[in-house]
PDB file of C-alpha atoms in Angstrom:
ATOM      1  CA  MET A 193     -57.956  94.866 206.798  1.00  0.00           C
ATOM      2  CA  THR A 194     -54.563  94.102 206.647  1.00  0.00           C
ATOM      3  CA  GLU A 195     -52.571  97.045 206.471  1.00  0.00           C
ATOM      4  CA  THR A 196     -49.476  96.323 204.137  1.00  0.00           C
ATOM      5  CA  LYS A 197     -46.156  97.454 205.225  1.00  0.00           C
ATOM      6  CA  ARG A 198     -43.412  98.347 202.825  1.00  0.00           C
ATOM      7  CA  GLU A 199     -40.356  96.700 203.227  1.00  0.00           C
ATOM      8  CA  VAL A 200     -37.245  99.381 203.916  1.00  0.00           C
ATOM      9  CA  LYS A 201     -33.995  98.478 202.152  1.00  0.00           C
ATOM     10  CA  PRO A 202     -30.969  99.395 204.022  1.00  0.00           C
ATOM     11  CA  SER A 203     -29.341 102.727 201.914  1.00  0.00           C
ATOM     12  CA  THR A 204     -26.472 101.521 199.645  1.00  0.00           C
ATOM     13  CA  THR A 205     -25.176 105.472 200.172  1.00  0.00           C
ATOM     14  CA  PRO A 206     -22.005 106.273 201.085  1.00  0.00           C
ATOM     15  CA  VAL A 207     -21.532 107.882 204.751  1.00  0.00           C
ATOM     16  CA  ALA A 208     -18.212 109.044 202.582  1.00  0.00           C
ATOM     17  CA  ARG A 209     -15.937 109.429 199.325  1.00  0.00           C
ATOM     18  CA  GLY A 210     -15.953 105.686 197.934  1.00  0.00           C
ATOM     19  CA  LEU A 211     -12.338 104.248 198.628  1.00  0.00           C
ATOM     20  CA  ALA A 212     -12.887 101.155 196.461  1.00  0.00           C
ATOM     21  CA  PHE A 213     -10.125 101.947 194.246  1.00  0.00           C
ATOM     22  CA  GLU A 214      -7.500 103.506 196.899  1.00  0.00           C
ATOM     23  CA  ARG A 215      -7.806  99.971 198.797  1.00  0.00           C
ATOM     24  CA  GLY A 216      -7.490  98.464 195.728  1.00  0.00           C
ATOM     25  CA  VAL A 217      -4.502  99.613 194.630  1.00  0.00           C
ATOM     26  CA  THR A 218      -3.423  99.990 198.759  1.00  0.00           C
ATOM     27  CA  ALA A 219      -4.257  96.044 198.932  1.00  0.00           C
ATOM     28  CA  ALA A 220      -2.748  95.117 195.995  1.00  0.00           C
ATOM     29  CA  VAL A 221       0.440  96.744 196.807  1.00  0.00           C
ATOM     30  CA  GLY A 222       0.563  95.222 200.387  1.00  0.00           C
ATOM     31  CA  LEU A 223       0.538  92.068 199.003  1.00  0.00           C
ATOM     32  CA  LEU A 224       3.072  92.788 196.490  1.00  0.00           C
ATOM     33  CA  ALA A 225       4.967  93.789 199.240  1.00  0.00           C
ATOM     34  CA  LEU A 226       4.068  90.924 201.426  1.00  0.00           C
ATOM     35  CA  VAL A 227       4.856  88.380 198.825  1.00  0.00           C
ATOM     36  CA  VAL A 228       8.439  89.796 198.214  1.00  0.00           C
ATOM     37  CA  GLY A 229       9.115  89.824 202.103  1.00  0.00           C
ATOM     38  CA  VAL A 230       8.602  86.629 202.137  1.00  0.00           C
ATOM     39  CA  LEU A 231      10.588  85.359 199.571  1.00  0.00           C
ATOM     40  CA  ALA A 232      13.273  87.331 200.230  1.00  0.00           C
ATOM     41  CA  LEU A 233      12.882  85.225 203.909  1.00  0.00           C
ATOM     42  CA  LEU A 234      12.611  82.009 202.325  1.00  0.00           C
ATOM     43  CA  VAL A 235      15.892  82.454 200.250  1.00  0.00           C
ATOM     44  CA  GLY A 236      17.819  84.178 203.144  1.00  0.00           C
ATOM     45  CA  THR A 237      17.275  81.182 205.419  1.00  0.00           C
ATOM     46  CA  GLY A 238      18.133  78.635 202.810  1.00  0.00           C
ATOM     47  CA  TRP A 239      14.677  77.115 202.628  1.00  0.00           C
ATOM     48  CA  LEU A 240      15.015  77.094 198.926  1.00  0.00           C
ATOM     49  CA  GLY A 241      19.106  75.887 198.912  1.00  0.00           C
ATOM     50  CA  ALA A 242      21.924  76.577 200.438  1.00  0.00           C
ATOM     51  CA  PHE A 243      23.300  78.066 197.615  1.00  0.00           C
ATOM     52  CA  ARG A 244      21.199  80.418 196.660  1.00  0.00           C
ATOM     53  CA  ALA A 245      21.207  82.234 200.615  1.00  0.00           C
ATOM     54  CA  GLN A 246      24.493  83.069 199.511  1.00  0.00           C
ATOM     55  CA  ARG A 247      24.288  84.619 196.534  1.00  0.00           C
ATOM     56  CA  PRO A 248      24.318  88.186 197.100  1.00  0.00           C
ATOM     57  CA  LEU A 249      21.237  90.364 196.429  1.00  0.00           C
ATOM     58  CA  ALA A 250      21.709  92.216 193.543  1.00  0.00           C
ATOM     59  CA  ASP A 251      22.621  89.152 190.759  1.00  0.00           C
ATOM     60  CA  PRO A 252      26.018  89.607 189.043  1.00  0.00           C
ATOM     61  CA  ILE A 253      24.620  88.727 185.392  1.00  0.00           C
ATOM     62  CA  LEU A 254      21.945  91.420 185.666  1.00  0.00           C
ATOM     63  CA  VAL A 255      24.628  94.254 187.422  1.00  0.00           C
ATOM     64  CA  GLN A 256      26.739  93.090 184.758  1.00  0.00           C
ATOM     65  CA  TRP A 257      23.800  93.965 181.476  1.00  0.00           C
ATOM     66  CA  LEU A 258      23.072  97.368 183.262  1.00  0.00           C
ATOM     67  CA  ARG A 259      26.723  98.272 183.261  1.00  0.00           C
ATOM     68  CA  ASP A 260      26.944  97.296 179.136  1.00  0.00           C
ATOM     69  CA  HIS A 261      23.793  99.134 178.514  1.00  0.00           C
ATOM     70  CA  TRP A 262      24.018 101.799 180.828  1.00  0.00           C
ATOM     71  CA  GLN A 263      22.044 104.712 178.465  1.00  0.00           C
ATOM     72  CA  LEU A 264      19.219 102.052 177.680  1.00  0.00           C
ATOM     73  CA  ALA A 265      19.019 101.879 181.536  1.00  0.00           C
ATOM     74  CA  THR A 266      18.862 105.239 182.362  1.00  0.00           C
ATOM     75  CA  ALA A 267      16.783 105.917 179.913  1.00  0.00           C
ATOM     76  CA  VAL A 268      14.364 103.382 181.667  1.00  0.00           C
ATOM     77  CA  ALA A 269      14.573 104.559 184.741  1.00  0.00           C
ATOM     78  CA  ILE A 270      14.130 107.843 184.039  1.00  0.00           C
ATOM     79  CA  VAL A 271      10.566 107.545 182.237  1.00  0.00           C
ATOM     80  CA  LEU A 272       9.670 105.077 185.477  1.00  0.00           C
ATOM     81  CA  GLY A 273      10.231 107.508 187.313  1.00  0.00           C
ATOM     82  CA  VAL A 274       7.638 110.391 185.435  1.00  0.00           C
ATOM     83  CA  VAL A 275       5.599 107.704 185.013  1.00  0.00           C
ATOM     84  CA  LEU A 276       5.354 107.037 188.862  1.00  0.00           C
ATOM     85  CA  PHE A 277       5.554 110.894 190.139  1.00  0.00           C
ATOM     86  CA  VAL A 278       2.430 111.332 187.846  1.00  0.00           C
ATOM     87  CA  LEU A 279       0.685 108.752 188.964  1.00  0.00           C
ATOM     88  CA  GLY A 280       1.430 109.250 192.141  1.00  0.00           C
ATOM     89  CA  LEU A 281      -0.013 113.688 191.286  1.00  0.00           C
ATOM     90  CA  TRP A 282      -2.757 111.867 190.098  1.00  0.00           C
ATOM     91  CA  TRP A 283      -3.853 110.177 192.915  1.00  0.00           C
ATOM     92  CA  VAL A 284      -3.444 113.252 195.060  1.00  0.00           C
ATOM     93  CA  VAL A 285      -5.131 115.609 193.227  1.00  0.00           C
ATOM     94  CA  ARG A 286      -8.065 112.933 193.474  1.00  0.00           C
ATOM     95  CA  ALA A 287      -7.788 112.428 197.134  1.00  0.00           C
ATOM     96  CA  LEU A 288      -7.791 115.966 197.628  1.00  0.00           C
ATOM     97  CA  ARG A 289     -10.381 116.946 195.312  1.00  0.00           C
ATOM     98  CA  PRO A 290     -13.820 118.500 196.864  1.00  0.00           C
ATOM     99  CA  GLU A 291     -16.747 115.709 196.782  1.00  0.00           C
ATOM    100  CA  ALA A 292     -19.189 116.559 193.533  1.00  0.00           C
ATOM    101  CA  ARG A 293     -22.828 118.295 194.914  1.00  0.00           C
ATOM    102  CA  PRO A 294     -24.540 117.534 192.185  1.00  0.00           C
ATOM    103  CA  ASP A 295     -27.412 119.912 190.825  1.00  0.00           C
ATOM    104  CA  LEU A 296     -30.612 117.847 189.550  1.00  0.00           C
ATOM    105  CA  ARG A 297     -32.186 118.237 186.245  1.00  0.00           C
ATOM    106  CA  LEU A 298     -36.191 117.898 185.457  1.00  0.00           C
ATOM    107  CA  GLU A 299     -37.544 117.033 182.600  1.00  0.00           C
ATOM    108  CA  ARG A 300     -40.910 118.810 182.601  1.00  0.00           C
ATOM    109  CA  GLY A 301     -43.070 119.223 180.012  1.00  0.00           C
ATOM    110  CA  ASN A 302     -41.533 120.718 177.316  1.00  0.00           C
ATOM    111  CA  GLY A 303     -38.122 122.474 178.764  1.00  0.00           C
ATOM    112  CA  ASP A 304     -36.143 121.281 181.614  1.00  0.00           C
ATOM    113  CA  LEU A 305     -36.334 122.294 185.152  1.00  0.00           C
ATOM    114  CA  THR A 306     -32.250 122.549 187.238  1.00  0.00           C
ATOM    115  CA  VAL A 307     -32.756 122.109 190.847  1.00  0.00           C
ATOM    116  CA  THR A 308     -29.447 122.940 192.689  1.00  0.00           C
ATOM    117  CA  SER A 309     -27.634 121.349 195.223  1.00  0.00           C
ATOM    118  CA  ALA A 310     -28.515 124.622 197.524  1.00  0.00           C
ATOM    119  CA  ALA A 311     -31.758 124.602 197.029  1.00  0.00           C
ATOM    120  CA  LEU A 312     -33.104 121.043 197.636  1.00  0.00           C
ATOM    121  CA  THR A 313     -30.740 120.678 200.759  1.00  0.00           C
ATOM    122  CA  GLU A 314     -32.557 123.697 202.271  1.00  0.00           C
ATOM    123  CA  ALA A 315     -35.452 122.478 201.676  1.00  0.00           C
ATOM    124  CA  VAL A 316     -34.595 119.023 203.473  1.00  0.00           C
ATOM    125  CA  ARG A 317     -32.988 119.898 206.131  1.00  0.00           C
ATOM    126  CA  ALA A 318     -35.991 122.973 206.968  1.00  0.00           C
ATOM    127  CA  ASP A 319     -38.637 119.931 206.829  1.00  0.00           C
ATOM    128  CA  ALA A 320     -36.279 117.795 209.180  1.00  0.00           C
ATOM    129  CA  GLU A 321     -36.208 120.904 211.285  1.00  0.00           C
ATOM    130  CA  ARG A 322     -39.782 120.664 211.924  1.00  0.00           C
ATOM    131  CA  VAL A 323     -39.684 116.654 212.872  1.00  0.00           C
ATOM    132  CA  THR A 324     -40.550 116.518 216.359  1.00  0.00           C
ATOM    133  CA  GLY A 325     -37.563 116.228 218.411  1.00  0.00           C
ATOM    134  CA  VAL A 326     -34.965 117.258 215.783  1.00  0.00           C
ATOM    135  CA  LYS A 327     -33.053 120.284 216.958  1.00  0.00           C
ATOM    136  CA  ARG A 328     -30.622 121.059 214.234  1.00  0.00           C
ATOM    137  CA  ALA A 329     -29.862 119.407 210.951  1.00  0.00           C
ATOM    138  CA  ARG A 330     -27.486 119.247 208.222  1.00  0.00           C
ATOM    139  CA  VAL A 331     -28.198 117.858 204.711  1.00  0.00           C
ATOM    140  CA  ARG A 332     -25.463 117.175 202.208  1.00  0.00           C
ATOM    141  CA  MET A 333     -26.187 115.935 198.205  1.00  0.00           C
ATOM    142  CA  ALA A 334     -23.643 112.966 197.361  1.00  0.00           C
ATOM    143  CA  GLY A 335     -23.533 111.427 194.158  1.00  0.00           C
ATOM    144  CA  SER A 336     -23.784 112.553 191.123  1.00  0.00           C
ATOM    145  CA  GLU A 337     -26.622 113.978 188.193  1.00  0.00           C
ATOM    146  CA  GLN A 338     -27.793 110.910 187.520  1.00  0.00           C
ATOM    147  CA  HIS A 339     -27.874 108.690 190.697  1.00  0.00           C
ATOM    148  CA  PRO A 340     -28.069 111.254 193.363  1.00  0.00           C
ATOM    149  CA  ALA A 341     -28.554 111.073 197.171  1.00  0.00           C
ATOM    150  CA  LEU A 342     -28.741 113.036 200.338  1.00  0.00           C
ATOM    151  CA  ARG A 343     -27.256 112.594 203.388  1.00  0.00           C
ATOM    152  CA  LEU A 344     -28.470 114.226 206.616  1.00  0.00           C
ATOM    153  CA  THR A 345     -27.244 115.080 210.261  1.00  0.00           C
ATOM    154  CA  LEU A 346     -29.783 115.054 213.055  1.00  0.00           C
ATOM    155  CA  SER A 347     -28.902 116.613 216.173  1.00  0.00           C
ATOM    156  CA  LEU A 348     -31.971 114.755 218.728  1.00  0.00           C
ATOM    157  CA  GLN A 349     -32.995 116.699 221.295  1.00  0.00           C
ATOM    158  CA  GLU A 350     -32.584 114.204 225.085  1.00  0.00           C
ATOM    159  CA  GLY A 351     -35.702 111.934 225.595  1.00  0.00           C
ATOM    160  CA  THR A 352     -36.659 111.781 221.932  1.00  0.00           C
ATOM    161  CA  ASN A 353     -38.251 108.955 220.902  1.00  0.00           C
ATOM    162  CA  VAL A 354     -35.565 107.784 217.696  1.00  0.00           C
ATOM    163  CA  ARG A 355     -37.889 105.779 216.266  1.00  0.00           C
ATOM    164  CA  HIS A 356     -40.716 108.591 215.765  1.00  0.00           C
ATOM    165  CA  VAL A 357     -37.957 110.311 214.560  1.00  0.00           C
ATOM    166  CA  TRP A 358     -37.206 107.269 211.800  1.00  0.00           C
ATOM    167  CA  GLU A 359     -41.051 107.366 210.620  1.00  0.00           C
ATOM    168  CA  ASP A 360     -41.366 111.028 210.625  1.00  0.00           C
ATOM    169  CA  LEU A 361     -38.565 111.659 208.124  1.00  0.00           C
ATOM    170  CA  ASP A 362     -39.425 108.793 205.759  1.00  0.00           C
ATOM    171  CA  GLU A 363     -43.477 110.145 205.908  1.00  0.00           C
ATOM    172  CA  LYS A 364     -42.986 113.492 205.780  1.00  0.00           C
ATOM    173  CA  VAL A 365     -39.246 114.475 204.515  1.00  0.00           C
ATOM    174  CA  LEU A 366     -37.893 112.436 202.171  1.00  0.00           C
ATOM    175  CA  SER A 367     -41.540 111.011 200.718  1.00  0.00           C
ATOM    176  CA  ARG A 368     -41.956 114.800 200.275  1.00  0.00           C
ATOM    177  CA  ALA A 369     -38.174 115.360 198.641  1.00  0.00           C
ATOM    178  CA  ARG A 370     -39.216 112.153 196.041  1.00  0.00           C
ATOM    179  CA  GLU A 371     -42.348 113.603 194.929  1.00  0.00           C
ATOM    180  CA  SER A 372     -40.874 117.272 193.973  1.00  0.00           C
ATOM    181  CA  LEU A 373     -37.739 115.376 191.930  1.00  0.00           C
ATOM    182  CA  GLY A 374     -40.632 113.146 190.844  1.00  0.00           C
ATOM    183  CA  VAL A 375     -38.259 109.586 191.381  1.00  0.00           C
ATOM    184  CA  ASP A 376     -39.484 107.142 193.082  1.00  0.00           C
ATOM    185  CA  THR A 377     -36.250 106.327 195.310  1.00  0.00           C
ATOM    186  CA  LEU A 378     -33.845 108.708 196.825  1.00  0.00           C
ATOM    187  CA  PRO A 379     -30.897 107.055 198.464  1.00  0.00           C
ATOM    188  CA  THR A 380     -30.411 108.330 201.365  1.00  0.00           C
ATOM    189  CA  THR A 381     -27.921 108.584 204.520  1.00  0.00           C
ATOM    190  CA  ILE A 382     -28.775 109.385 208.038  1.00  0.00           C
ATOM    191  CA  ARG A 383     -26.833 110.028 211.107  1.00  0.00           C
ATOM    192  CA  LEU A 384     -28.171 110.740 214.172  1.00  0.00           C
ATOM    193  CA  GLN A 385     -26.428 112.442 217.355  1.00  0.00           C
ATOM    194  CA  LEU A 386     -27.722 113.795 220.610  1.00  0.00           C
ATOM    195  CA  ASP A 387     -27.279 117.047 220.962  1.00  0.00           C
ATOM    196  CA  ARG A 388     -26.596 117.304 224.670  1.00  0.00           C
ATOM    197  CA  ALA A 389     -28.311 119.630 227.336  1.00  0.00           C
ATOM    198  CA  PRO A 390     -25.658 123.362 228.229  1.00  0.00           C
ATOM    199  CA  ARG A 391     -23.451 122.645 231.000  1.00  0.00           C
ATOM    200  CA  GLN A 392     -24.668 124.632 234.346  1.00  0.00           C
ATOM    201  CA  ARG A 393     -21.873 126.412 236.444  1.00  0.00           C
ATOM    202  CA  VAL A 394     -22.364 125.576 239.944  1.00  0.00           C
ATOM    203  CA  ARG A 395     -21.068 128.682 242.043  1.00  0.00           C
TER     204      ARG A 395
END
């Protein structure tokens, strides 16, 4: 009899808060600054013509237009400043906002059952600490109510067989969590760290 082994796919659960938006904006601003810097370098060194290299940084025509329409230019500068301030404030609030720990709403029969994130993480933590070789476990909910995920940080005793811990987590801990929630998949990020033995003072 041939035993079929289930294929384990890499987890797509982020270890930390998703930073795709912040990285995209930072990359775009950095690329724009690089292009402007290279263009200024080419103009200043005369690669685009000696006449352009000798011209002042601010175009005289533009300076004269700003002087003639200073009221309009001031209004545009104020509006632009307010917009940039609001965007910067929104970005700071978004970056400092605590990560969500979603509760799970399960449909059972004619009613709904809500499982709080604290109850689920406590149950998973208790099961994980029963695994041989696991000394301590920390569990956090992640994701959203529609797409929940788990994050486990396990402190292992010295000499622990990591492979056995990994198998027990999937077979005893995570499978029980999936069965309790009635889901087929529960993306989980697992971080393993070795719990060092306390140092002994030599007298």
